[in-house]
Backbone as JSON Lines, residues from 0, in Angstrom:
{"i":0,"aa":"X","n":[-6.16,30.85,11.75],"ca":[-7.26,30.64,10.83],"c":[-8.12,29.51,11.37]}
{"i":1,"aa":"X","n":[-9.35,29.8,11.52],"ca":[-10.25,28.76,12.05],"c":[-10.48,27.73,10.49]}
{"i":2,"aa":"X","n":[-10.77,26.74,11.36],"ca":[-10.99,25.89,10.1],"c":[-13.04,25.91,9.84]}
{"i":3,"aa":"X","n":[-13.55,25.55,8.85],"ca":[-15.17,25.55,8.67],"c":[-15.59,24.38,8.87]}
{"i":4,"aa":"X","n":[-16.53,23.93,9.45],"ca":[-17.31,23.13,9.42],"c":[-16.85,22.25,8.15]}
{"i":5,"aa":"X","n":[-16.95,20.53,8.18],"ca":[-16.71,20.28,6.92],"c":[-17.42,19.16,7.23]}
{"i":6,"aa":"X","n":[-18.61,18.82,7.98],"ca":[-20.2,17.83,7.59],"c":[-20.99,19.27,7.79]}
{"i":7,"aa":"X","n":[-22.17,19.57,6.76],"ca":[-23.43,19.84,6.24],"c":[-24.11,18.95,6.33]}
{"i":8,"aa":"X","n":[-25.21,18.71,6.81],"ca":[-26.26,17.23,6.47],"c":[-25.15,16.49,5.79]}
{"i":9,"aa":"X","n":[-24.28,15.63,6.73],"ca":[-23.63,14.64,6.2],"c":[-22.89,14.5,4.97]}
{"i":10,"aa":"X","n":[-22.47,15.74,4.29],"ca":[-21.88,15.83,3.18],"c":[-20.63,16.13,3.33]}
{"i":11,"aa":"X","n":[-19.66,15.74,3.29],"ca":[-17.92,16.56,3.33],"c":[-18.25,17.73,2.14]}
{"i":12,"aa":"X","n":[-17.48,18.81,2.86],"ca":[-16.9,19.86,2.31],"c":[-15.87,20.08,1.53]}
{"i":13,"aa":"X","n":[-15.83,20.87,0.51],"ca":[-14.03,20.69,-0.11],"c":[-13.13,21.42,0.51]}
{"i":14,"aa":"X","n":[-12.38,21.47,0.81],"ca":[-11.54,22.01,1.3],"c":[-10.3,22.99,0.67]}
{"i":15,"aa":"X","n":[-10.0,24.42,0.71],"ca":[-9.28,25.35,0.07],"c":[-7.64,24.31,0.75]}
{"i":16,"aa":"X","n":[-6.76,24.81,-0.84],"ca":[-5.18,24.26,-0.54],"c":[-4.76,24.85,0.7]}
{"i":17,"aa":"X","n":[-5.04,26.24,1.11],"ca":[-4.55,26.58,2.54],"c":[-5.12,25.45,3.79]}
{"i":18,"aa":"X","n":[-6.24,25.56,3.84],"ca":[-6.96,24.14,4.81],"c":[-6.62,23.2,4.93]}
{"i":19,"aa":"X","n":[-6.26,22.48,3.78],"ca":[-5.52,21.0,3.71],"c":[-4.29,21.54,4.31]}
{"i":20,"aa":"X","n":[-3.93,21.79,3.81],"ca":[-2.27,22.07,4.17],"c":[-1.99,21.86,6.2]}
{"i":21,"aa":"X","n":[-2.92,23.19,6.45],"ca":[-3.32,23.58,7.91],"c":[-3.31,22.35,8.37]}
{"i":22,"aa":"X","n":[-4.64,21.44,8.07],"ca":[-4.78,19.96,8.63],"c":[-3.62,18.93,8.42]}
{"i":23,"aa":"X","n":[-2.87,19.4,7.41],"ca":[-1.29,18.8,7.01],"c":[-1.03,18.77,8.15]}
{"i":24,"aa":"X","n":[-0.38,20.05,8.33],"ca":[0.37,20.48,9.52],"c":[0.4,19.92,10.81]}
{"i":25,"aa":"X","n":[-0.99,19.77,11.27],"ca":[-1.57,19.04,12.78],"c":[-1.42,18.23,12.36]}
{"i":26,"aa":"X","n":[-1.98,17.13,11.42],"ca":[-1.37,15.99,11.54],"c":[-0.01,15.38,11.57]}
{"i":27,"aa":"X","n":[0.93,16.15,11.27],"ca":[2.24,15.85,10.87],"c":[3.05,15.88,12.46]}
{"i":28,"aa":"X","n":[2.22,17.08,13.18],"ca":[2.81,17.34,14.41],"c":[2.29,16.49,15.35]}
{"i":29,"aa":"X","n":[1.13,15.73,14.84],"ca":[0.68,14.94,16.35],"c":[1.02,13.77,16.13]}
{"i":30,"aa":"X","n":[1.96,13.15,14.66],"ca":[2.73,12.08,14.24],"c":[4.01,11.85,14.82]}
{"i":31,"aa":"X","n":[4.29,13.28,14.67],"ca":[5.88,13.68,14.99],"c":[6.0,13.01,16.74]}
{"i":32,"aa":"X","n":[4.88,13.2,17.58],"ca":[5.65,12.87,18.71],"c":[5.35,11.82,19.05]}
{"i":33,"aa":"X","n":[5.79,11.63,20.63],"ca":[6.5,10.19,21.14],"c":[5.05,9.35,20.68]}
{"i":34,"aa":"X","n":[5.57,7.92,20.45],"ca":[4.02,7.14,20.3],"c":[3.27,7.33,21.04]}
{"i":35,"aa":"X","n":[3.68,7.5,22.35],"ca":[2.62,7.82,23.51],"c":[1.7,8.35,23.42]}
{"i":36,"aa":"X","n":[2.1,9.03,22.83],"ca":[1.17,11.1,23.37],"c":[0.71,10.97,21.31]}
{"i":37,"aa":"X","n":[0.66,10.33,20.37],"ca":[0.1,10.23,19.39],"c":[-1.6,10.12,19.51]}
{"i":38,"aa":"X","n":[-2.14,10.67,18.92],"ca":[-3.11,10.94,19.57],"c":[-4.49,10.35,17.99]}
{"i":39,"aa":"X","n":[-4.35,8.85,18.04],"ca":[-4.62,8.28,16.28],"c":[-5.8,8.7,16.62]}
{"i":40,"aa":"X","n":[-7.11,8.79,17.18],"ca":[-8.42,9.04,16.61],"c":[-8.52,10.65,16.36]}
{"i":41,"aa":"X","n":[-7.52,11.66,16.29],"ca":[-7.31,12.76,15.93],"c":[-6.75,13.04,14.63]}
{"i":42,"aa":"X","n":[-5.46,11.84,14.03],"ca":[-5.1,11.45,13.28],"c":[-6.05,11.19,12.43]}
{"i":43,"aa":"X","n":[-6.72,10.1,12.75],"ca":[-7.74,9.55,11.44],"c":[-8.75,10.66,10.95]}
{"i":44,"aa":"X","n":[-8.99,11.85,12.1],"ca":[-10.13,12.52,11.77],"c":[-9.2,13.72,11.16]}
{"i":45,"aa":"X","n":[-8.23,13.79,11.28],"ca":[-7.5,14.39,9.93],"c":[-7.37,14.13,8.64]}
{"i":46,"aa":"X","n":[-7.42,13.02,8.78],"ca":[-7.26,12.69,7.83],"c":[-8.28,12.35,6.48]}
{"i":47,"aa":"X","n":[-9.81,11.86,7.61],"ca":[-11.01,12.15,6.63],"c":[-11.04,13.62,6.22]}
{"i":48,"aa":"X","n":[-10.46,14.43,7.03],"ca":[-11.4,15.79,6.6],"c":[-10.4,16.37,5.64]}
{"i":49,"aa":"X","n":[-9.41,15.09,5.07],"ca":[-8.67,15.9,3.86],"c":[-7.47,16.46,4.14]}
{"i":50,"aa":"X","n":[-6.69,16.05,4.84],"ca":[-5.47,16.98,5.64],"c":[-4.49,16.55,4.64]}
{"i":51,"aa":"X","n":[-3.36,17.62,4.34],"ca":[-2.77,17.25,3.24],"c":[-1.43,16.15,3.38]}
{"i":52,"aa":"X","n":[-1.29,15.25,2.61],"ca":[-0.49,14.63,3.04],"c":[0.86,14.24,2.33]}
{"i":53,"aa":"X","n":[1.31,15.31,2.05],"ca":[2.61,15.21,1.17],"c":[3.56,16.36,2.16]}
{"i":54,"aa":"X","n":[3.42,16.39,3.69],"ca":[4.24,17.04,4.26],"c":[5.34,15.85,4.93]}
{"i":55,"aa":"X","n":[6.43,16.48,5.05],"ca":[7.57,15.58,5.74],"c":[8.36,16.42,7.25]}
{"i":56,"aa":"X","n":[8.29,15.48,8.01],"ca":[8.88,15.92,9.17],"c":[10.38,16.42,9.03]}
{"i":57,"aa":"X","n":[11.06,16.43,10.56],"ca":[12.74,16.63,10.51],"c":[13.35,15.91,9.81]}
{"i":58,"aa":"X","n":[12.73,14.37,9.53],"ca":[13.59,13.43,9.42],"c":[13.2,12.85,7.64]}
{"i":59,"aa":"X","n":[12.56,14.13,7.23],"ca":[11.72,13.24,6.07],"c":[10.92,12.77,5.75]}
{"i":60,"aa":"X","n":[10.24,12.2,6.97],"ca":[9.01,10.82,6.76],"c":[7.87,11.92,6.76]}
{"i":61,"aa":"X","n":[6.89,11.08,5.61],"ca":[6.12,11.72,5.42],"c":[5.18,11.12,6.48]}
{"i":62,"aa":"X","n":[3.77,11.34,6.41],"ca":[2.46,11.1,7.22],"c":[2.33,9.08,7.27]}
{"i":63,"aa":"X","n":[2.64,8.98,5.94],"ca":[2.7,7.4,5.77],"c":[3.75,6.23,6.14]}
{"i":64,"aa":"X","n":[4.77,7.18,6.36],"ca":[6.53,6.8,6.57],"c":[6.47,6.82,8.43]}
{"i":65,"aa":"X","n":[5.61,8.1,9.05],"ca":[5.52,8.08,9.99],"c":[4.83,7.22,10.84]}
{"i":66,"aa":"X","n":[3.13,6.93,10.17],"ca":[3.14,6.38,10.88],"c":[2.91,4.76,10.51]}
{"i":67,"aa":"X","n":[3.83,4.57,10.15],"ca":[4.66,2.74,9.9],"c":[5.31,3.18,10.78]}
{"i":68,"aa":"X","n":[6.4,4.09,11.3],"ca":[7.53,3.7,11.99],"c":[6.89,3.73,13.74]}
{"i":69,"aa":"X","n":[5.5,4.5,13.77],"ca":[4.9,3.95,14.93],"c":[3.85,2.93,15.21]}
{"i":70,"aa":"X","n":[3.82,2.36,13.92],"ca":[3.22,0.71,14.09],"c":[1.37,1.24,13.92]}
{"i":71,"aa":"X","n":[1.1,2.17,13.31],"ca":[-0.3,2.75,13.44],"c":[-1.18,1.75,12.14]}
{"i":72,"aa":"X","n":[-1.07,0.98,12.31],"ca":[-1.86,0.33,10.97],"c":[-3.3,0.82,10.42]}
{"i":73,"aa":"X","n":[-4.0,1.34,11.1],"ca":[-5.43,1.82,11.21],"c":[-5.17,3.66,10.74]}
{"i":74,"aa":"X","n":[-3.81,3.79,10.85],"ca":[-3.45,5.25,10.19],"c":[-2.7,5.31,8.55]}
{"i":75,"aa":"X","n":[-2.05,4.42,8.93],"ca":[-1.6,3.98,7.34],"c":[-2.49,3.63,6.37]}
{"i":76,"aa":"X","n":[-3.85,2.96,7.17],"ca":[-4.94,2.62,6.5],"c":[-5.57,3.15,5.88]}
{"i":77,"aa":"X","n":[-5.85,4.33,6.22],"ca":[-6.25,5.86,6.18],"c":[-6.07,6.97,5.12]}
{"i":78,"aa":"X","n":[-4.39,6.45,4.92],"ca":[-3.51,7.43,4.16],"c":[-3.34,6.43,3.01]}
{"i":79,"aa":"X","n":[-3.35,5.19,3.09],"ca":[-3.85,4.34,1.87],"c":[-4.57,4.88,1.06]}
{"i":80,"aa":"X","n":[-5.81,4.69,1.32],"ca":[-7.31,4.84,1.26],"c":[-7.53,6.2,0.25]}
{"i":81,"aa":"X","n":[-6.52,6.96,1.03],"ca":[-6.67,8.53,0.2],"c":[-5.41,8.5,-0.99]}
{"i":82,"aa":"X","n":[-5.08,7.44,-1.48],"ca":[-4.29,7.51,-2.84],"c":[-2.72,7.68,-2.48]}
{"i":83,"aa":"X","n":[-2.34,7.57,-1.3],"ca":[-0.87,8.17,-1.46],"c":[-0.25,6.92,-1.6]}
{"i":84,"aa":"X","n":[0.69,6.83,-2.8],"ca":[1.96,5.55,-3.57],"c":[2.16,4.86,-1.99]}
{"i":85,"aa":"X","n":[2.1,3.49,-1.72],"ca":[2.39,2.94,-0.86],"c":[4.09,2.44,-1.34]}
{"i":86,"aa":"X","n":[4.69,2.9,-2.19],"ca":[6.22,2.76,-2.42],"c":[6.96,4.05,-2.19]}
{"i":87,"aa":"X","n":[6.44,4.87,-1.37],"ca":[7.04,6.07,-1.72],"c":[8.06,6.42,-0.41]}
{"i":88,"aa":"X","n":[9.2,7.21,-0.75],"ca":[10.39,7.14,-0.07],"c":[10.78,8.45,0.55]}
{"i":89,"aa":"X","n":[11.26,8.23,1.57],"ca":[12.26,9.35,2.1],"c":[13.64,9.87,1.52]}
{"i":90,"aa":"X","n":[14.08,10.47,1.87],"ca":[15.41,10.73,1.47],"c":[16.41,9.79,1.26]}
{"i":91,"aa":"X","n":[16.03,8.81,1.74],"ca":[17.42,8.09,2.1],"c":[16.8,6.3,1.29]}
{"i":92,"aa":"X","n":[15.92,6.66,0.9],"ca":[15.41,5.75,-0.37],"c":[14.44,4.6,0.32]}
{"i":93,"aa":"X","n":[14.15,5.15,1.69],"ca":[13.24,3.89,2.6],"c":[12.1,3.9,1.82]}
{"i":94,"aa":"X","n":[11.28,3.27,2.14],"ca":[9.75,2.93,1.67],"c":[9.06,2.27,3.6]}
{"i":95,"aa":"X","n":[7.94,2.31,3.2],"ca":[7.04,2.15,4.64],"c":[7.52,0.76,4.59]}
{"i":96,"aa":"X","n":[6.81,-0.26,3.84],"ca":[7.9,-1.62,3.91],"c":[9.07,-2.09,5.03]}
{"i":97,"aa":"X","n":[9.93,-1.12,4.27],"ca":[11.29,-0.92,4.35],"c":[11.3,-0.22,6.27]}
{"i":98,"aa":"X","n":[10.9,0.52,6.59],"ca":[10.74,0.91,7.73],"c":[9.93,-0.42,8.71]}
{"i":99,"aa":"X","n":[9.07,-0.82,8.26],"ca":[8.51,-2.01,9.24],"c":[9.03,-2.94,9.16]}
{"i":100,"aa":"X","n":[10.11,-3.14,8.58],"ca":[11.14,-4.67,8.53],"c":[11.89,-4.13,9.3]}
{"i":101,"aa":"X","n":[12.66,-2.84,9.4],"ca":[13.88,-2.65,10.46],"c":[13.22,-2.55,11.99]}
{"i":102,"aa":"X","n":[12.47,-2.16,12.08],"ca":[11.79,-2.27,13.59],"c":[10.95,-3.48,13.99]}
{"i":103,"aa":"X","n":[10.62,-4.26,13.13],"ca":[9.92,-5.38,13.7],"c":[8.78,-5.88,13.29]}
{"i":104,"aa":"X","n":[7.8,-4.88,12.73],"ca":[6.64,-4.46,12.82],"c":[5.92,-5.56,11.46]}
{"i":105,"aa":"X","n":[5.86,-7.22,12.18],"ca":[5.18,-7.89,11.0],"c":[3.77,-7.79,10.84]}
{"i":106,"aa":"X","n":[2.93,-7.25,11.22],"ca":[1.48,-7.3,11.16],"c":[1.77,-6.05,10.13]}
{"i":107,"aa":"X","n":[2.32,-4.7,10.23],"ca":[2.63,-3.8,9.57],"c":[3.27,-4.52,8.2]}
{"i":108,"aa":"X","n":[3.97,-5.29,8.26],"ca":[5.19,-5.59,6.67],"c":[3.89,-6.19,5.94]}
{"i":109,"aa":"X","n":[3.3,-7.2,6.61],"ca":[1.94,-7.89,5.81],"c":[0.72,-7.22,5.22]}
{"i":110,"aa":"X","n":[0.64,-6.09,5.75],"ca":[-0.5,-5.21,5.26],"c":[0.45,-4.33,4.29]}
{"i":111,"aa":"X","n":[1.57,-4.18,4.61],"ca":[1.86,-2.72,3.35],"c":[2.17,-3.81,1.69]}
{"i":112,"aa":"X","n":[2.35,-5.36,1.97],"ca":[2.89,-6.34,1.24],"c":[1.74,-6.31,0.39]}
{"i":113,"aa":"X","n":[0.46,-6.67,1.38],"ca":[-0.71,-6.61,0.54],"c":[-1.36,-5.9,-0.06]}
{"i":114,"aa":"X","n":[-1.05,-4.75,0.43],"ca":[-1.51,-3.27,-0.87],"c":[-0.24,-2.85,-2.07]}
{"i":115,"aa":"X","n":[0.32,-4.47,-2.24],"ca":[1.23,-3.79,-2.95],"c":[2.37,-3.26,-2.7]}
{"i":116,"aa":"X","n":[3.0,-2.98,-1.34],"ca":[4.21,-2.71,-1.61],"c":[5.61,-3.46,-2.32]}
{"i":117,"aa":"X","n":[6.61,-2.81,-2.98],"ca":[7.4,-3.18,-3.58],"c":[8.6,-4.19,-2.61]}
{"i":118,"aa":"X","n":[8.94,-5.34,-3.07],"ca":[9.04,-6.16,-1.58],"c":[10.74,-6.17,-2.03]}
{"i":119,"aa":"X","n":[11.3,-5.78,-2.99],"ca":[12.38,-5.73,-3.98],"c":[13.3,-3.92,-3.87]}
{"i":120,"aa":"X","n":[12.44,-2.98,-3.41],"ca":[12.7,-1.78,-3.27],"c":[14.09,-1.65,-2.75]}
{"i":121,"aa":"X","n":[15.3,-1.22,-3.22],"ca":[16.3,-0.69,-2.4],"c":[16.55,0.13,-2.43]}
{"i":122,"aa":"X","n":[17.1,0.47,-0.96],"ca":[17.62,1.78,-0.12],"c":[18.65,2.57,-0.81]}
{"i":123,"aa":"X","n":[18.74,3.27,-0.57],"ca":[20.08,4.43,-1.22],"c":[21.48,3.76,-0.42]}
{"i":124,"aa":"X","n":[21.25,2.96,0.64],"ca":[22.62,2.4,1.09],"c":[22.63,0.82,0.7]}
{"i":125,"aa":"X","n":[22.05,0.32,-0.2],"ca":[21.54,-0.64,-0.62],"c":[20.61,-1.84,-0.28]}
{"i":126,"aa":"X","n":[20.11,-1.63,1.15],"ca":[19.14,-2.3,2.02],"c":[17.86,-3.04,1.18]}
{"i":127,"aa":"X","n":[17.59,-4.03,1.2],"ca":[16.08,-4.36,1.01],"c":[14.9,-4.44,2.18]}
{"i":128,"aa":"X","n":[13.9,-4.48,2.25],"ca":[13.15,-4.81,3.27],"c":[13.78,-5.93,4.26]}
{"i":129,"aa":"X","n":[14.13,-7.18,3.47],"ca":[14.54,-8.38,3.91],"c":[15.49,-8.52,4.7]}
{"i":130,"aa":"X","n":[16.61,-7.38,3.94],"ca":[17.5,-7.33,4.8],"c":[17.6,-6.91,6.2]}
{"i":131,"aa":"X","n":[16.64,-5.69,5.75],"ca":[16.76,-5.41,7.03],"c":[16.02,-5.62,8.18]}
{"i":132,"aa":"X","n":[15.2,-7.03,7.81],"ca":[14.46,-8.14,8.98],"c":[15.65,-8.48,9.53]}
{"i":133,"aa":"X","n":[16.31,-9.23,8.44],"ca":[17.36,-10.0,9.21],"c":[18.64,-9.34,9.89]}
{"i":134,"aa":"X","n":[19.0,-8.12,9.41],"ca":[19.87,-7.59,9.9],"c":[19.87,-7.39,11.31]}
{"i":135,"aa":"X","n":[18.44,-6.83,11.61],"ca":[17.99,-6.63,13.07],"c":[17.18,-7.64,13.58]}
{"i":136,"aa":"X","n":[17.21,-9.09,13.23],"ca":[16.93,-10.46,14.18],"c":[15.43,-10.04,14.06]}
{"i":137,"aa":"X","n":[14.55,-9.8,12.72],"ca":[13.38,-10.27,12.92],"c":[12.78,-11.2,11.85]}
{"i":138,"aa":"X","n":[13.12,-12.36,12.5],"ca":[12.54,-13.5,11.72],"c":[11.09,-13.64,11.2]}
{"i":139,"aa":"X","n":[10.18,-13.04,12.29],"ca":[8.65,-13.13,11.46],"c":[8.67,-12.09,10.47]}
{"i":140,"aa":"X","n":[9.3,-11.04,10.63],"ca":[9.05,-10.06,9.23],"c":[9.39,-10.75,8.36]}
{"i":141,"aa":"X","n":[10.84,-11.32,8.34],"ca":[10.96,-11.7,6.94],"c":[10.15,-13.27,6.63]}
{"i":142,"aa":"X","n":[9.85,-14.05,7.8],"ca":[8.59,-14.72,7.37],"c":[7.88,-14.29,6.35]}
{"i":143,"aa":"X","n":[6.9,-13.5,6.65],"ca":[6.27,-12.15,6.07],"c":[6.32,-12.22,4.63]}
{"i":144,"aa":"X","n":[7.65,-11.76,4.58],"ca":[8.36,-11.39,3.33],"c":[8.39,-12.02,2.57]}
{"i":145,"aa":"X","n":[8.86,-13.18,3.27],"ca":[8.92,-14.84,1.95],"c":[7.84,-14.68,1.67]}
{"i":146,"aa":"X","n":[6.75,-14.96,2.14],"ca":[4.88,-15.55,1.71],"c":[4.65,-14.88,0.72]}
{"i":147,"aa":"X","n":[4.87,-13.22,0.78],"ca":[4.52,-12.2,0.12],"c":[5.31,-12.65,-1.13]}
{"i":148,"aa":"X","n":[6.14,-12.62,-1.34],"ca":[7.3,-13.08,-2.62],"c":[6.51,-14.39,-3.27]}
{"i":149,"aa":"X","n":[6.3,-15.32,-2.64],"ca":[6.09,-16.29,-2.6],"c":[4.17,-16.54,-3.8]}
{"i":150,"aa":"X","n":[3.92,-15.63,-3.02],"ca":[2.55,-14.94,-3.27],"c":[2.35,-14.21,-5.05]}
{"i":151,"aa":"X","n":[3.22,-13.07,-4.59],"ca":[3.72,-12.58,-6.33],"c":[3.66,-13.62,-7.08]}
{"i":152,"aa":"X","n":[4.22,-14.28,-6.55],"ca":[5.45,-15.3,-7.82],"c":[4.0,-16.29,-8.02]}
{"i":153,"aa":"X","n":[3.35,-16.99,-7.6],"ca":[2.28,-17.39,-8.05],"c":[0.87,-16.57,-8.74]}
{"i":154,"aa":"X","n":[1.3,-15.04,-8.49],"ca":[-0.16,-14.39,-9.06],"c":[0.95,-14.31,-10.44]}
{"i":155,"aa":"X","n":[1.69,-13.83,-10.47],"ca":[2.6,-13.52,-11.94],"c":[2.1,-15.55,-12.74]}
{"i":156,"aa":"X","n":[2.26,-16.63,-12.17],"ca":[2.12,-17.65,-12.9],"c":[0.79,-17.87,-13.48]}
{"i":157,"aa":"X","n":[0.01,-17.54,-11.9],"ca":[-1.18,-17.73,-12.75],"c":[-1.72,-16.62,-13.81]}
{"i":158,"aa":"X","n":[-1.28,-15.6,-13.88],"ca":[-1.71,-14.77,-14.89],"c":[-1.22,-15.37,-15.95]}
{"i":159,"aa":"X","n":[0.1,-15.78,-15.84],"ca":[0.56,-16.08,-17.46],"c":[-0.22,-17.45,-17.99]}
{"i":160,"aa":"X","n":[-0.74,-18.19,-16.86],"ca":[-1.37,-18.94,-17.76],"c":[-2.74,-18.57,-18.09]}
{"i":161,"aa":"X","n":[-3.49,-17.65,-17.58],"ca":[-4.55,-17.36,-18.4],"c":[-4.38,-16.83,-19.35]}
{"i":162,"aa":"X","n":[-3.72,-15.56,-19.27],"ca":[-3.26,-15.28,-20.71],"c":[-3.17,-16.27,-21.68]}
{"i":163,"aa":"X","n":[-2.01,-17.46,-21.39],"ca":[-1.97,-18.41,-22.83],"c":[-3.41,-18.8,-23.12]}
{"i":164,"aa":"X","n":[-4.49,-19.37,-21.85],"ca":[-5.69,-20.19,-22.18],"c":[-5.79,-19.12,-23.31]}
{"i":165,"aa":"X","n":[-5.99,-17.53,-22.85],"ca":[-6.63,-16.66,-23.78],"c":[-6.42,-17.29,-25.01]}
{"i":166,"aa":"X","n":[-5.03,-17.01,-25.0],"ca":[-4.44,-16.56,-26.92],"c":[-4.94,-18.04,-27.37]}
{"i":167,"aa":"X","n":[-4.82,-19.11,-26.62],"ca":[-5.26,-20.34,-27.55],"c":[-6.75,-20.29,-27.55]}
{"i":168,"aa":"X","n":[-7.54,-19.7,-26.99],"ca":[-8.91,-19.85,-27.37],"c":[-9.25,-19.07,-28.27]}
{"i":169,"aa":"X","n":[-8.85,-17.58,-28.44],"ca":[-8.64,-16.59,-29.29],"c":[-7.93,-17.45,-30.7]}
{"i":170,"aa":"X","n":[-7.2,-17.89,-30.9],"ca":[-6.4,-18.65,-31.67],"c":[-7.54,-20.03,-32.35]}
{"i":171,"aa":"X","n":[-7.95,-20.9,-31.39],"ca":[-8.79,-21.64,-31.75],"c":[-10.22,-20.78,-32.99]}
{"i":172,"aa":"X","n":[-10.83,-20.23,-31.88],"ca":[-11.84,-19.86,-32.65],"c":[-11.5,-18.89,-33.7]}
{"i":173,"aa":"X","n":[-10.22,-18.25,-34.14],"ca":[-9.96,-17.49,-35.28],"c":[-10.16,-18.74,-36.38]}
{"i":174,"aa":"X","n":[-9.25,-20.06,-36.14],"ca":[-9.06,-21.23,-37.15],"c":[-10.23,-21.91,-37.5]}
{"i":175,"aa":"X","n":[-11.25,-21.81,-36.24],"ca":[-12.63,-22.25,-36.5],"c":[-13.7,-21.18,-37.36]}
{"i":176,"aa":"X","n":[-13.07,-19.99,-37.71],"ca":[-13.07,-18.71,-38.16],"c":[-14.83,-18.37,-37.92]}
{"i":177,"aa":"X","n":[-14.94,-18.42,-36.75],"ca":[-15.86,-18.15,-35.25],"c":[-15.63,-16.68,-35.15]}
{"i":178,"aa":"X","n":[-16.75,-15.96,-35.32],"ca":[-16.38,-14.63,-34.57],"c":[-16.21,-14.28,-32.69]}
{"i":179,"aa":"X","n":[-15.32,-14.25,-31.98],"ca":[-14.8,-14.3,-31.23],"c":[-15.16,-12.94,-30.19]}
{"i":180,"aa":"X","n":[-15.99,-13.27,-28.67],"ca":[-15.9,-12.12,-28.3],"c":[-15.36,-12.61,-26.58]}
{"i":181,"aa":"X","n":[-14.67,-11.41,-26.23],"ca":[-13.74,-11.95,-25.0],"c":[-14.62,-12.83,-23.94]}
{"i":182,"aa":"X","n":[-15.81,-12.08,-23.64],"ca":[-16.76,-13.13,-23.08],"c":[-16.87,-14.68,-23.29]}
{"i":183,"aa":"X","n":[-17.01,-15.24,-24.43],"ca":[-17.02,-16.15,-25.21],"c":[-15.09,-17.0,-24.67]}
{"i":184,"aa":"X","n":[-14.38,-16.31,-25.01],"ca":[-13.0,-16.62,-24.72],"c":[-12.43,-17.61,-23.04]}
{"i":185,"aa":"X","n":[-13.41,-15.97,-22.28],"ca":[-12.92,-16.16,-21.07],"c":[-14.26,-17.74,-20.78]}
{"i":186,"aa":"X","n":[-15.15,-17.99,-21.24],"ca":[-16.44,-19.48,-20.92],"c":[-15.3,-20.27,-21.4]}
{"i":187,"aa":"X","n":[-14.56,-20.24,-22.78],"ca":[-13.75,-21.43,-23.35],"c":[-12.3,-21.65,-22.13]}
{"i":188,"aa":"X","n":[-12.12,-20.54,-21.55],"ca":[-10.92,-21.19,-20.23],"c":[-11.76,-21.28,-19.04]}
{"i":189,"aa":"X","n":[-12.61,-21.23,-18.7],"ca":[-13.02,-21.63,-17.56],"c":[-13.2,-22.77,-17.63]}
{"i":190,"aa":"X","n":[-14.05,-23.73,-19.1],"ca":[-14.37,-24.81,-19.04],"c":[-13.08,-25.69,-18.91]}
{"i":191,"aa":"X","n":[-11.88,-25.31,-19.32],"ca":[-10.64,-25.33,-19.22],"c":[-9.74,-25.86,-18.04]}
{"i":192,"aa":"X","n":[-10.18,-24.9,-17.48],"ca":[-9.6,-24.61,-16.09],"c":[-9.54,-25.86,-15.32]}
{"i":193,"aa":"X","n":[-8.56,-26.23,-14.7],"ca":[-8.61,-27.45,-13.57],"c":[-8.9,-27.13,-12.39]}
{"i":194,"aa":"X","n":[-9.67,-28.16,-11.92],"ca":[-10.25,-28.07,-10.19],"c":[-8.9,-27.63,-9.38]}
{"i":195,"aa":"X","n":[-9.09,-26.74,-8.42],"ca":[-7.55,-26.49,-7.69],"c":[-8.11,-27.42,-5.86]}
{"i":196,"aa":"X","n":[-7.77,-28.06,-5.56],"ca":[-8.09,-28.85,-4.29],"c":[-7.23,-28.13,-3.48]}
């Protein structure tokens, strides 16, 4: 099956479930082999034109699983971009994360950290990411790892304290029996707010 044209005067085309799929397919197979012979600006242009990406190789790994385990950051980027769960697992309960901590791959652990991956995720044999930096002697991943944790744990604080500014400004101006609009709320914590140096 030939595939159609999919720029018109610069417009993407939609693409029928057989098509995606098709473009699945090639992409999955030009993932599948040695890093060498991976062939990413073929990849990426699969991947704009919609190629489907919920196929899994011999081993399970899907398009996103794959290519973390060949260090493709600019392909993962890709498959980001187009909505697919950056927590999502193989058989054996890995996550992309989880794959770039056992091989090494800290420029990879830091980007999947920062879209969110789950840094807590365990394996079906009970593995965490962390562990398995350290298991296999890679100290900058789990570098990595700490910051990222490290990172959470201060966005979780500072949320909770805006929240409180909220409820006490919300709270204030109910007692000042002020009609209250979140706009108004969020000016009363900013003025609030301490200089951070």
């Amino acid at each position: 099956m030939s595939l159609p044209a999919l720029k018109k005067e610069g417009h993407a085309m939609a693409l029928t479930p057989d098509e995606a799929e098709e473009l699945g397919r090639k992409l999955m197979s030009n993932l599948c082999m040695d890093l060498k012979r991976v062939d990413v600006p073929a990849a990426l242009d699969l991947i704009a034109r919609g190629a489907s990406l919920g196929f899994d190789d011999d081993r399970a790994l899907s398009p996103l699983l794959r290519a973390t385990h060949h260090n493709l950051l600019g392909v993962v980027d890709a498959i980001l971009a187009r909505g697919v769960d950056v927590n999502e697992k193989d058989r054996h309960g890995w996550t992309a994360l989880m794959i770039a901590a056992n091989y090494g791959h800290a420029q990879m652990a830091e980007f999947l950290a920062g879209k969110g991956a789950d840094i807590h995720a365990v394996s079906l044999q009970g593995k965490t990411s962390f562990a398995l930096a350290q298991e296999n002697g890679f100290r900058e991943v789990g570098d990595v790892l700490i910051r990222a944790e490290r990172k959470r744990q201060q966005d979780i604080a500072d949320a909770e304290r805006l929240a409180a500014q909220f409820q006490e400004a919300v709270a204030n101006a109910h007692i000042a029996q002020e009609p209250i609009k979140v706009g108004h709320a969020l000016h009363l914590i900013k003025r609030q707010k301490p200089e951070i140096s």
